[in-house]
PDB file of C-alpha atoms in Angstrom:
ATOM      1  CA  MET A   1     116.567  80.806  89.712  1.00 72.00           C
ATOM      2  CA  ASN A   2     114.682  83.859  89.028  1.00 90.00           C
ATOM      3  CA  SER A   3     116.825  86.931  89.183  1.00 96.00           C
ATOM      4  CA  SER A   4     114.009  89.360  90.773  1.00 98.00           C
ATOM      5  CA  ILE A   5     112.125  89.508  93.834  1.00 98.00           C
ATOM      6  CA  VAL A   6     109.236  91.893  95.072  1.00 98.00           C
ATOM      7  CA  VAL A   7     109.690  92.601  98.968  1.00 98.00           C
ATOM      8  CA  ILE A   8     106.159  93.410 100.312  1.00 98.00           C
ATOM      9  CA  PRO A   9     105.843  94.225 104.195  1.00 97.00           C
ATOM     10  CA  THR A  10     102.354  93.613 105.377  1.00 96.00           C
ATOM     11  CA  TYR A  11     100.358  94.617 108.591  1.00 94.00           C
ATOM     12  CA  ASN A  12      96.739  93.768 108.499  1.00 94.00           C
ATOM     13  CA  GLU A  13      96.524  93.464 104.699  1.00 95.00           C
ATOM     14  CA  ILE A  14      94.147  90.569 104.590  1.00 96.00           C
ATOM     15  CA  GLU A  15      91.891  92.442 102.116  1.00 95.00           C
ATOM     16  CA  ASN A  16      94.657  92.729  99.765  1.00 96.00           C
ATOM     17  CA  VAL A  17      97.381  90.402 100.169  1.00 97.00           C
ATOM     18  CA  GLU A  18      96.128  87.421  98.068  1.00 98.00           C
ATOM     19  CA  ALA A  19      95.201  89.823  95.217  1.00 97.00           C
ATOM     20  CA  ILE A  20      98.494  91.377  94.993  1.00 98.00           C
ATOM     21  CA  ILE A  21     100.365  88.068  95.121  1.00 98.00           C
ATOM     22  CA  ARG A  22      98.198  86.728  92.335  1.00 98.00           C
ATOM     23  CA  LYS A  23      98.590  90.136  90.288  1.00 98.00           C
ATOM     24  CA  VAL A  24     102.375  89.955  90.453  1.00 98.00           C
ATOM     25  CA  PHE A  25     102.541  86.250  89.464  1.00 98.00           C
ATOM     26  CA  SER A  26     100.226  86.883  86.508  1.00 98.00           C
ATOM     27  CA  LEU A  27     102.819  89.296  84.954  1.00 97.00           C
ATOM     28  CA  GLU A  28     104.231  88.199  81.750  1.00 92.00           C
ATOM     29  CA  SER A  29     107.787  88.820  83.281  1.00 93.00           C
ATOM     30  CA  ALA A  30     108.733  86.689  86.150  1.00 96.00           C
ATOM     31  CA  PHE A  31     109.094  87.855  89.665  1.00 98.00           C
ATOM     32  CA  ASP A  32     109.434  86.282  93.038  1.00 98.00           C
ATOM     33  CA  VAL A  33     107.529  87.446  96.023  1.00 98.00           C
ATOM     34  CA  LEU A  34     108.736  87.852  99.571  1.00 98.00           C
ATOM     35  CA  ILE A  35     106.005  88.760 102.054  1.00 98.00           C
ATOM     36  CA  ILE A  36     107.162  90.202 105.466  1.00 98.00           C
ATOM     37  CA  ASP A  37     104.116  90.038 107.948  1.00 97.00           C
ATOM     38  CA  ASP A  38     104.686  91.889 111.382  1.00 95.00           C
ATOM     39  CA  GLY A  39     102.332  89.741 113.377  1.00 94.00           C
ATOM     40  CA  SER A  40      99.065  90.726 111.691  1.00 95.00           C
ATOM     41  CA  PRO A  41      96.229  90.124 114.129  1.00 96.00           C
ATOM     42  CA  ASP A  42      93.708  89.872 111.136  1.00 95.00           C
ATOM     43  CA  GLY A  43      95.253  86.714 109.643  1.00 96.00           C
ATOM     44  CA  THR A  44      97.136  88.074 106.635  1.00 97.00           C
ATOM     45  CA  ALA A  45     100.015  85.463 107.087  1.00 97.00           C
ATOM     46  CA  ALA A  46      97.552  82.725 107.208  1.00 98.00           C
ATOM     47  CA  VAL A  47      96.279  83.646 103.859  1.00 98.00           C
ATOM     48  CA  VAL A  48      99.990  83.732 102.507  1.00 98.00           C
ATOM     49  CA  LYS A  49     100.669  80.246 104.014  1.00 98.00           C
ATOM     50  CA  LYS A  50      97.534  78.792 102.052  1.00 98.00           C
ATOM     51  CA  LEU A  51      99.232  80.168  98.912  1.00 98.00           C
ATOM     52  CA  LEU A  52     102.762  78.847  99.567  1.00 98.00           C
ATOM     53  CA  PRO A  53     102.115  75.228  97.976  1.00 98.00           C
ATOM     54  CA  GLU A  54     100.484  76.943  94.972  1.00 98.00           C
ATOM     55  CA  PHE A  55     103.501  79.193  94.244  1.00 97.00           C
ATOM     56  CA  GLU A  56     106.299  76.794  95.705  1.00 96.00           C
ATOM     57  CA  GLY A  57     109.709  78.331  95.211  1.00 95.00           C
ATOM     58  CA  SER A  58     108.421  81.606  94.161  1.00 97.00           C
ATOM     59  CA  LEU A  59     106.345  83.006  97.177  1.00 98.00           C
ATOM     60  CA  HIS A  60     108.198  83.247 100.311  1.00 98.00           C
ATOM     61  CA  LEU A  61     106.993  84.366 103.910  1.00 98.00           C
ATOM     62  CA  ILE A  62     108.798  85.947 106.740  1.00 98.00           C
ATOM     63  CA  GLU A  63     106.815  86.286 110.003  1.00 97.00           C
ATOM     64  CA  ARG A  64     107.941  88.674 112.504  1.00 95.00           C
ATOM     65  CA  LYS A  65     106.626  89.187 116.176  1.00 91.00           C
ATOM     66  CA  GLY A  66     104.993  92.532 116.470  1.00 83.00           C
ATOM     67  CA  LYS A  67     104.696  95.618 114.424  1.00 84.00           C
ATOM     68  CA  LEU A  68     108.524  96.577 114.026  1.00 85.00           C
ATOM     69  CA  GLY A  69     108.281  99.255 111.224  1.00 86.00           C
ATOM     70  CA  LEU A  70     108.482  99.386 107.575  1.00 90.00           C
ATOM     71  CA  GLY A  71     112.184 100.279 107.281  1.00 93.00           C
ATOM     72  CA  THR A  72     113.115  97.184 109.417  1.00 94.00           C
ATOM     73  CA  ALA A  73     111.032  94.995 107.360  1.00 96.00           C
ATOM     74  CA  TYR A  74     112.605  96.047 104.227  1.00 97.00           C
ATOM     75  CA  ILE A  75     116.051  95.870 105.549  1.00 97.00           C
ATOM     76  CA  HIS A  76     115.226  92.406 106.658  1.00 97.00           C
ATOM     77  CA  GLY A  77     114.005  91.439 103.245  1.00 98.00           C
ATOM     78  CA  PHE A  78     116.913  93.009 101.443  1.00 98.00           C
ATOM     79  CA  LYS A  79     119.278  91.046 103.495  1.00 98.00           C
ATOM     80  CA  TRP A  80     117.265  87.754 102.879  1.00 98.00           C
ATOM     81  CA  ALA A  81     117.058  88.436  98.919  1.00 98.00           C
ATOM     82  CA  LEU A  82     121.150  89.342  98.819  1.00 98.00           C
ATOM     83  CA  GLY A  83     121.904  86.092 100.749  1.00 97.00           C
ATOM     84  CA  ARG A  84     120.059  84.025  97.972  1.00 97.00           C
ATOM     85  CA  GLY A  85     121.654  86.027  94.944  1.00 97.00           C
ATOM     86  CA  TYR A  86     118.781  87.933  93.543  1.00 98.00           C
ATOM     87  CA  GLU A  87     120.051  90.694  91.194  1.00 98.00           C
ATOM     88  CA  TYR A  88     116.862  92.926  91.169  1.00 98.00           C
ATOM     89  CA  ILE A  89     115.191  93.732  94.373  1.00 98.00           C
ATOM     90  CA  PHE A  90     111.839  95.681  94.604  1.00 98.00           C
ATOM     91  CA  GLU A  91     110.131  97.593  97.300  1.00 97.00           C
ATOM     92  CA  MET A  92     106.131  97.618  96.883  1.00 97.00           C
ATOM     93  CA  ASP A  93     103.102  98.209  99.037  1.00 95.00           C
ATOM     94  CA  ALA A  94     100.484  95.634  99.321  1.00 95.00           C
ATOM     95  CA  ASP A  95      97.483  97.978  98.695  1.00 94.00           C
ATOM     96  CA  PHE A  96      97.658  98.420  94.952  1.00 95.00           C
ATOM     97  CA  SER A  97      98.811 102.148  95.393  1.00 95.00           C
ATOM     98  CA  HIS A  98     101.780 100.921  93.338  1.00 96.00           C
ATOM     99  CA  PRO A  99     100.713  99.460  89.939  1.00 96.00           C
ATOM    100  CA  PRO A 100     102.205  95.928  89.927  1.00 97.00           C
ATOM    101  CA  GLU A 101     102.336  96.037  86.046  1.00 97.00           C
ATOM    102  CA  ASP A 102     104.978  98.644  86.432  1.00 98.00           C
ATOM    103  CA  LEU A 103     107.452  96.423  88.108  1.00 98.00           C
ATOM    104  CA  VAL A 104     108.249  95.533  84.459  1.00 98.00           C
ATOM    105  CA  ARG A 105     109.164  99.068  83.663  1.00 98.00           C
ATOM    106  CA  LEU A 106     111.215  99.705  86.721  1.00 98.00           C
ATOM    107  CA  ARG A 107     113.259  96.469  86.140  1.00 98.00           C
ATOM    108  CA  SER A 108     113.849  97.288  82.439  1.00 98.00           C
ATOM    109  CA  ALA A 109     115.187 100.899  83.680  1.00 98.00           C
ATOM    110  CA  CYS A 110     117.805  98.889  85.401  1.00 98.00           C
ATOM    111  CA  ALA A 111     118.356  95.715  83.334  1.00 97.00           C
ATOM    112  CA  LYS A 112     118.009  97.288  79.971  1.00 97.00           C
ATOM    113  CA  GLY A 113     118.615 101.006  80.768  1.00 97.00           C
ATOM    114  CA  GLY A 114     121.728 100.681  82.600  1.00 96.00           C
ATOM    115  CA  HIS A 115     120.561 102.363  85.486  1.00 98.00           C
ATOM    116  CA  ASP A 116     121.590 101.047  89.274  1.00 98.00           C
ATOM    117  CA  MET A 117     118.167 102.149  90.806  1.00 98.00           C
ATOM    118  CA  ALA A 118     114.683 103.019  89.320  1.00 98.00           C
ATOM    119  CA  ILE A 119     112.183 104.937  91.281  1.00 98.00           C
ATOM    120  CA  GLY A 120     108.405 104.700  90.528  1.00 98.00           C
ATOM    121  CA  SER A 121     107.788 108.393  90.683  1.00 97.00           C
ATOM    122  CA  ARG A 122     104.535 110.301  91.446  1.00 95.00           C
ATOM    123  CA  TYR A 123     105.931 113.612  90.532  1.00 95.00           C
ATOM    124  CA  ILE A 124     108.643 113.371  87.849  1.00 95.00           C
ATOM    125  CA  THR A 125     105.950 114.341  84.979  1.00 93.00           C
ATOM    126  CA  GLY A 126     103.588 116.376  87.128  1.00 89.00           C
ATOM    127  CA  VAL A 127     101.385 115.341  90.013  1.00 91.00           C
ATOM    128  CA  ASN A 128     100.105 111.570  89.224  1.00 90.00           C
ATOM    129  CA  VAL A 129      98.309 110.870  92.267  1.00 90.00           C
ATOM    130  CA  VAL A 130      94.503 109.512  92.305  1.00 90.00           C
ATOM    131  CA  ASN A 131      92.043 109.563  95.326  1.00 85.00           C
ATOM    132  CA  TRP A 132      94.294 111.368  97.754  1.00 86.00           C
ATOM    133  CA  PRO A 133      92.724 114.568  99.575  1.00 87.00           C
ATOM    134  CA  ILE A 134      94.332 117.809  98.351  1.00 91.00           C
ATOM    135  CA  ASN A 135      96.078 118.282 101.627  1.00 88.00           C
ATOM    136  CA  ARG A 136      97.714 114.916 101.527  1.00 84.00           C
ATOM    137  CA  VAL A 137      98.701 115.784  97.956  1.00 88.00           C
ATOM    138  CA  LEU A 138     100.267 119.123  98.913  1.00 89.00           C
ATOM    139  CA  MET A 139     101.969 117.679 102.091  1.00 85.00           C
ATOM    140  CA  SER A 140     103.762 114.934  99.977  1.00 86.00           C
ATOM    141  CA  TYR A 141     104.799 117.323  97.004  1.00 88.00           C
ATOM    142  CA  PHE A 142     106.271 119.945  99.500  1.00 89.00           C
ATOM    143  CA  ALA A 143     107.851 117.358 101.406  1.00 88.00           C
ATOM    144  CA  GLY A 144     109.692 116.393  98.225  1.00 92.00           C
ATOM    145  CA  TYR A 145     110.629 120.087  97.763  1.00 93.00           C
ATOM    146  CA  TYR A 146     111.779 120.182 101.484  1.00 94.00           C
ATOM    147  CA  VAL A 147     114.168 117.073 100.941  1.00 94.00           C
ATOM    148  CA  ARG A 148     115.594 118.467  97.783  1.00 96.00           C
ATOM    149  CA  MET A 149     116.463 121.882  99.276  1.00 96.00           C
ATOM    150  CA  ILE A 150     118.088 120.336 102.410  1.00 95.00           C
ATOM    151  CA  THR A 151     119.964 117.270 101.005  1.00 95.00           C
ATOM    152  CA  GLY A 152     120.828 118.741  97.210  1.00 95.00           C
ATOM    153  CA  MET A 153     119.185 115.686  95.582  1.00 96.00           C
ATOM    154  CA  LYS A 154     117.450 116.357  92.379  1.00 95.00           C
ATOM    155  CA  ILE A 155     115.072 113.395  93.029  1.00 97.00           C
ATOM    156  CA  MET A 156     111.304 114.499  92.537  1.00 96.00           C
ATOM    157  CA  ASP A 157     109.790 111.742  94.670  1.00 96.00           C
ATOM    158  CA  PRO A 158     112.072 111.239  97.529  1.00 94.00           C
ATOM    159  CA  THR A 159     109.652 109.642  99.791  1.00 91.00           C
ATOM    160  CA  ALA A 160     108.504 107.222  97.176  1.00 95.00           C
ATOM    161  CA  GLY A 161     108.122 103.589  98.244  1.00 95.00           C
ATOM    162  CA  PHE A 162     108.058 101.652  94.744  1.00 98.00           C
ATOM    163  CA  ILE A 163     111.675 101.016  93.937  1.00 98.00           C
ATOM    164  CA  CYS A 164     113.938  98.585  92.084  1.00 98.00           C
ATOM    165  CA  TYR A 165     117.427  98.278  93.421  1.00 98.00           C
ATOM    166  CA  THR A 166     120.166  96.463  91.656  1.00 98.00           C
ATOM    167  CA  SER A 167     121.918  94.190  94.300  1.00 98.00           C
ATOM    168  CA  LYS A 168     125.326  96.282  94.038  1.00 97.00           C
ATOM    169  CA  VAL A 169     123.294  99.208  95.500  1.00 98.00           C
ATOM    170  CA  LEU A 170     122.142  97.251  98.473  1.00 98.00           C
ATOM    171  CA  LYS A 171     125.563  95.606  98.925  1.00 97.00           C
ATOM    172  CA  THR A 172     127.207  99.048  99.041  1.00 96.00           C
ATOM    173  CA  ILE A 173     125.031 100.563 101.472  1.00 95.00           C
ATOM    174  CA  ASN A 174     125.601  99.613 104.962  1.00 92.00           C
ATOM    175  CA  LEU A 175     122.065  98.146 105.786  1.00 96.00           C
ATOM    176  CA  ASP A 176     122.909  97.665 109.493  1.00 94.00           C
ATOM    177  CA  ASN A 177     123.563 101.502 109.929  1.00 93.00           C
ATOM    178  CA  VAL A 178     120.211 102.604 108.214  1.00 94.00           C
ATOM    179  CA  ARG A 179     118.360 104.204 111.022  1.00 89.00           C
ATOM    180  CA  PHE A 180     114.961 105.233 109.961  1.00 89.00           C
ATOM    181  CA  ILE A 181     111.696 103.257 109.603  1.00 82.00           C
ATOM    182  CA  GLY A 182     108.882 105.251 107.979  1.00 75.00           C
ATOM    183  CA  TYR A 183     109.033 107.893 105.242  1.00 76.00           C
ATOM    184  CA  ALA A 184     112.530 108.800 106.517  1.00 89.00           C
ATOM    185  CA  PHE A 185     113.514 105.406 105.588  1.00 92.00           C
ATOM    186  CA  GLN A 186     112.732 105.953 102.066  1.00 94.00           C
ATOM    187  CA  ILE A 187     114.612 109.190 102.048  1.00 94.00           C
ATOM    188  CA  GLU A 188     117.689 107.678 103.632  1.00 96.00           C
ATOM    189  CA  MET A 189     118.083 104.888 101.190  1.00 97.00           C
ATOM    190  CA  LYS A 190     117.833 107.207  98.218  1.00 97.00           C
ATOM    191  CA  PHE A 191     120.171 109.727  99.972  1.00 97.00           C
ATOM    192  CA  ASP A 192     122.792 107.059 100.531  1.00 96.00           C
ATOM    193  CA  SER A 193     122.589 105.824  97.095  1.00 97.00           C
ATOM    194  CA  TRP A 194     122.941 109.129  95.550  1.00 97.00           C
ATOM    195  CA  LYS A 195     125.983 109.827  97.965  1.00 96.00           C
ATOM    196  CA  TYR A 196     127.577 106.968  96.650  1.00 96.00           C
ATOM    197  CA  GLY A 197     127.230 107.964  93.071  1.00 95.00           C
ATOM    198  CA  PHE A 198     124.807 105.296  91.632  1.00 97.00           C
ATOM    199  CA  ASN A 199     122.839 106.120  88.614  1.00 97.00           C
ATOM    200  CA  ILE A 200     119.206 106.694  89.677  1.00 98.00           C
ATOM    201  CA  VAL A 201     116.365 107.362  87.499  1.00 98.00           C
ATOM    202  CA  GLU A 202     112.644 108.223  88.090  1.00 98.00           C
ATOM    203  CA  VAL A 203     110.055 106.244  86.092  1.00 98.00           C
ATOM    204  CA  PRO A 204     106.455 107.897  85.945  1.00 97.00           C
ATOM    205  CA  ILE A 205     103.814 105.961  87.656  1.00 97.00           C
ATOM    206  CA  ILE A 206     100.000 106.664  88.436  1.00 95.00           C
ATOM    207  CA  PHE A 207      99.735 106.317  92.222  1.00 94.00           C
ATOM    208  CA  THR A 208      96.217 105.456  93.457  1.00 91.00           C
ATOM    209  CA  ASP A 209      95.278 105.413  97.043  1.00 84.00           C
ATOM    210  CA  ARG A 210      94.217 102.183  98.536  1.00 62.00           C
ATOM    211  CA  THR A 211      90.560 101.384  98.475  1.00 67.00           C
ATOM    212  CA  LYS A 212      90.835  98.305 100.842  1.00 67.00           C
ATOM    213  CA  GLY A 213      92.508  98.280 104.326  1.00 53.00           C
ATOM    214  CA  ALA A 214      93.621 101.056 106.493  1.00 59.00           C
ATOM    215  CA  SER A 215      96.711 103.628 105.928  1.00 58.00           C
ATOM    216  CA  LYS A 216      99.737 103.155 108.064  1.00 51.00           C
ATOM    217  CA  MET A 217     100.560 106.886 107.621  1.00 53.00           C
ATOM    218  CA  SER A 218     100.922 108.691 111.193  1.00 53.00           C
ATOM    219  CA  ARG A 219     101.986 112.015 112.535  1.00 60.00           C
ATOM    220  CA  GLY A 220     105.092 110.386 114.082  1.00 62.00           C
ATOM    221  CA  ILE A 221     106.329 109.064 110.762  1.00 61.00           C
ATOM    222  CA  PHE A 222     105.850 112.360 109.112  1.00 66.00           C
ATOM    223  CA  LYS A 223     107.681 114.129 111.837  1.00 73.00           C
ATOM    224  CA  GLU A 224     110.478 111.478 111.537  1.00 74.00           C
ATOM    225  CA  ALA A 225     110.872 112.612 107.965  1.00 70.00           C
ATOM    226  CA  ILE A 226     110.976 116.089 108.502  1.00 78.00           C
ATOM    227  CA  PHE A 227     113.674 116.100 111.259  1.00 82.00           C
ATOM    228  CA  GLY A 228     115.519 112.896 109.713  1.00 87.00           C
ATOM    229  CA  VAL A 229     116.356 114.722 106.584  1.00 91.00           C
ATOM    230  CA  ILE A 230     118.313 117.403 108.581  1.00 91.00           C
ATOM    231  CA  SER A 231     120.277 114.768 110.485  1.00 90.00           C
ATOM    232  CA  LEU A 232     121.037 112.850 107.184  1.00 92.00           C
ATOM    233  CA  LYS A 233     122.460 116.009 105.823  1.00 93.00           C
ATOM    234  CA  VAL A 234     124.519 116.779 108.928  1.00 92.00           C
ATOM    235  CA  ASN A 235     125.878 113.245 109.452  1.00 90.00           C
ATOM    236  CA  SER A 236     126.836 113.094 105.909  1.00 91.00           C
ATOM    237  CA  PHE A 237     129.541 115.510 106.508  1.00 92.00           C
ATOM    238  CA  PHE A 238     131.236 113.213 108.778  1.00 89.00           C
ATOM    239  CA  LYS A 239     130.780 110.152 106.528  1.00 89.00           C
ATOM    240  CA  ARG A 240     133.131 109.093 103.535  1.00 86.00           C
ATOM    241  CA  TYR A 241     131.154 107.538 100.617  1.00 90.00           C
ATOM    242  CA  ILE A 242     133.363 105.568  98.821  1.00 81.00           C
ATOM    243  CA  PRO A 243     131.895 103.871  95.735  1.00 76.00           C
ATOM    244  CA  LYS A 244     132.360 100.044  95.492  1.00 63.00           C
ATOM    245  CA  HIS A 245     131.007  99.923  91.953  1.00 58.00           C
TER     246      HIS A 245
END
């Protein structure tokens, strides 16, 4: 069995989903793919179903009824992957904003570099973002500064959604207690991993905004991140982080 799986949540990604699947499977290194579709009305899941026979045993699809949120999709996918014994479990967007070829570098940082978690970082070597308006870049960059200031983490890109987790990280974090669903989900996962003492590395990537389909970013997701960071920090005072590794 392959040791690596890429979890890709989708909602109305019919313009991207086949291309991203084929790109991952074209890489020299082997990765399985798990698509978690939240009832996309545009037929995203139907496209994936047509590809299942072609990539039998390597491509998997979970269909959920309704738009239940990014965080819950990833938690569902993490549990599914852990239950099947995968060692390296990835988060990645379907819209090519995360370069699929960098999956190899993220896995290498863990498998060869000895890290427990590798983050595809937009900001570890400056600002590596293409096609975003300047206000979106500034909002994202200063959100990272805000997170570092409140939490004490040194991670330059705490809202990043392109990540390789080793299975021991996801087994240590109580996934049932992860509360947030948007950007705050990404921060919460990194915060818990950091508090448990895992070895985290940021790997520089070039982030390119989607060219097809619509962004899922909303004001509510951003507000959740702003206020969620404070609650994460406060709640951490009442929680014991006992490393299991």
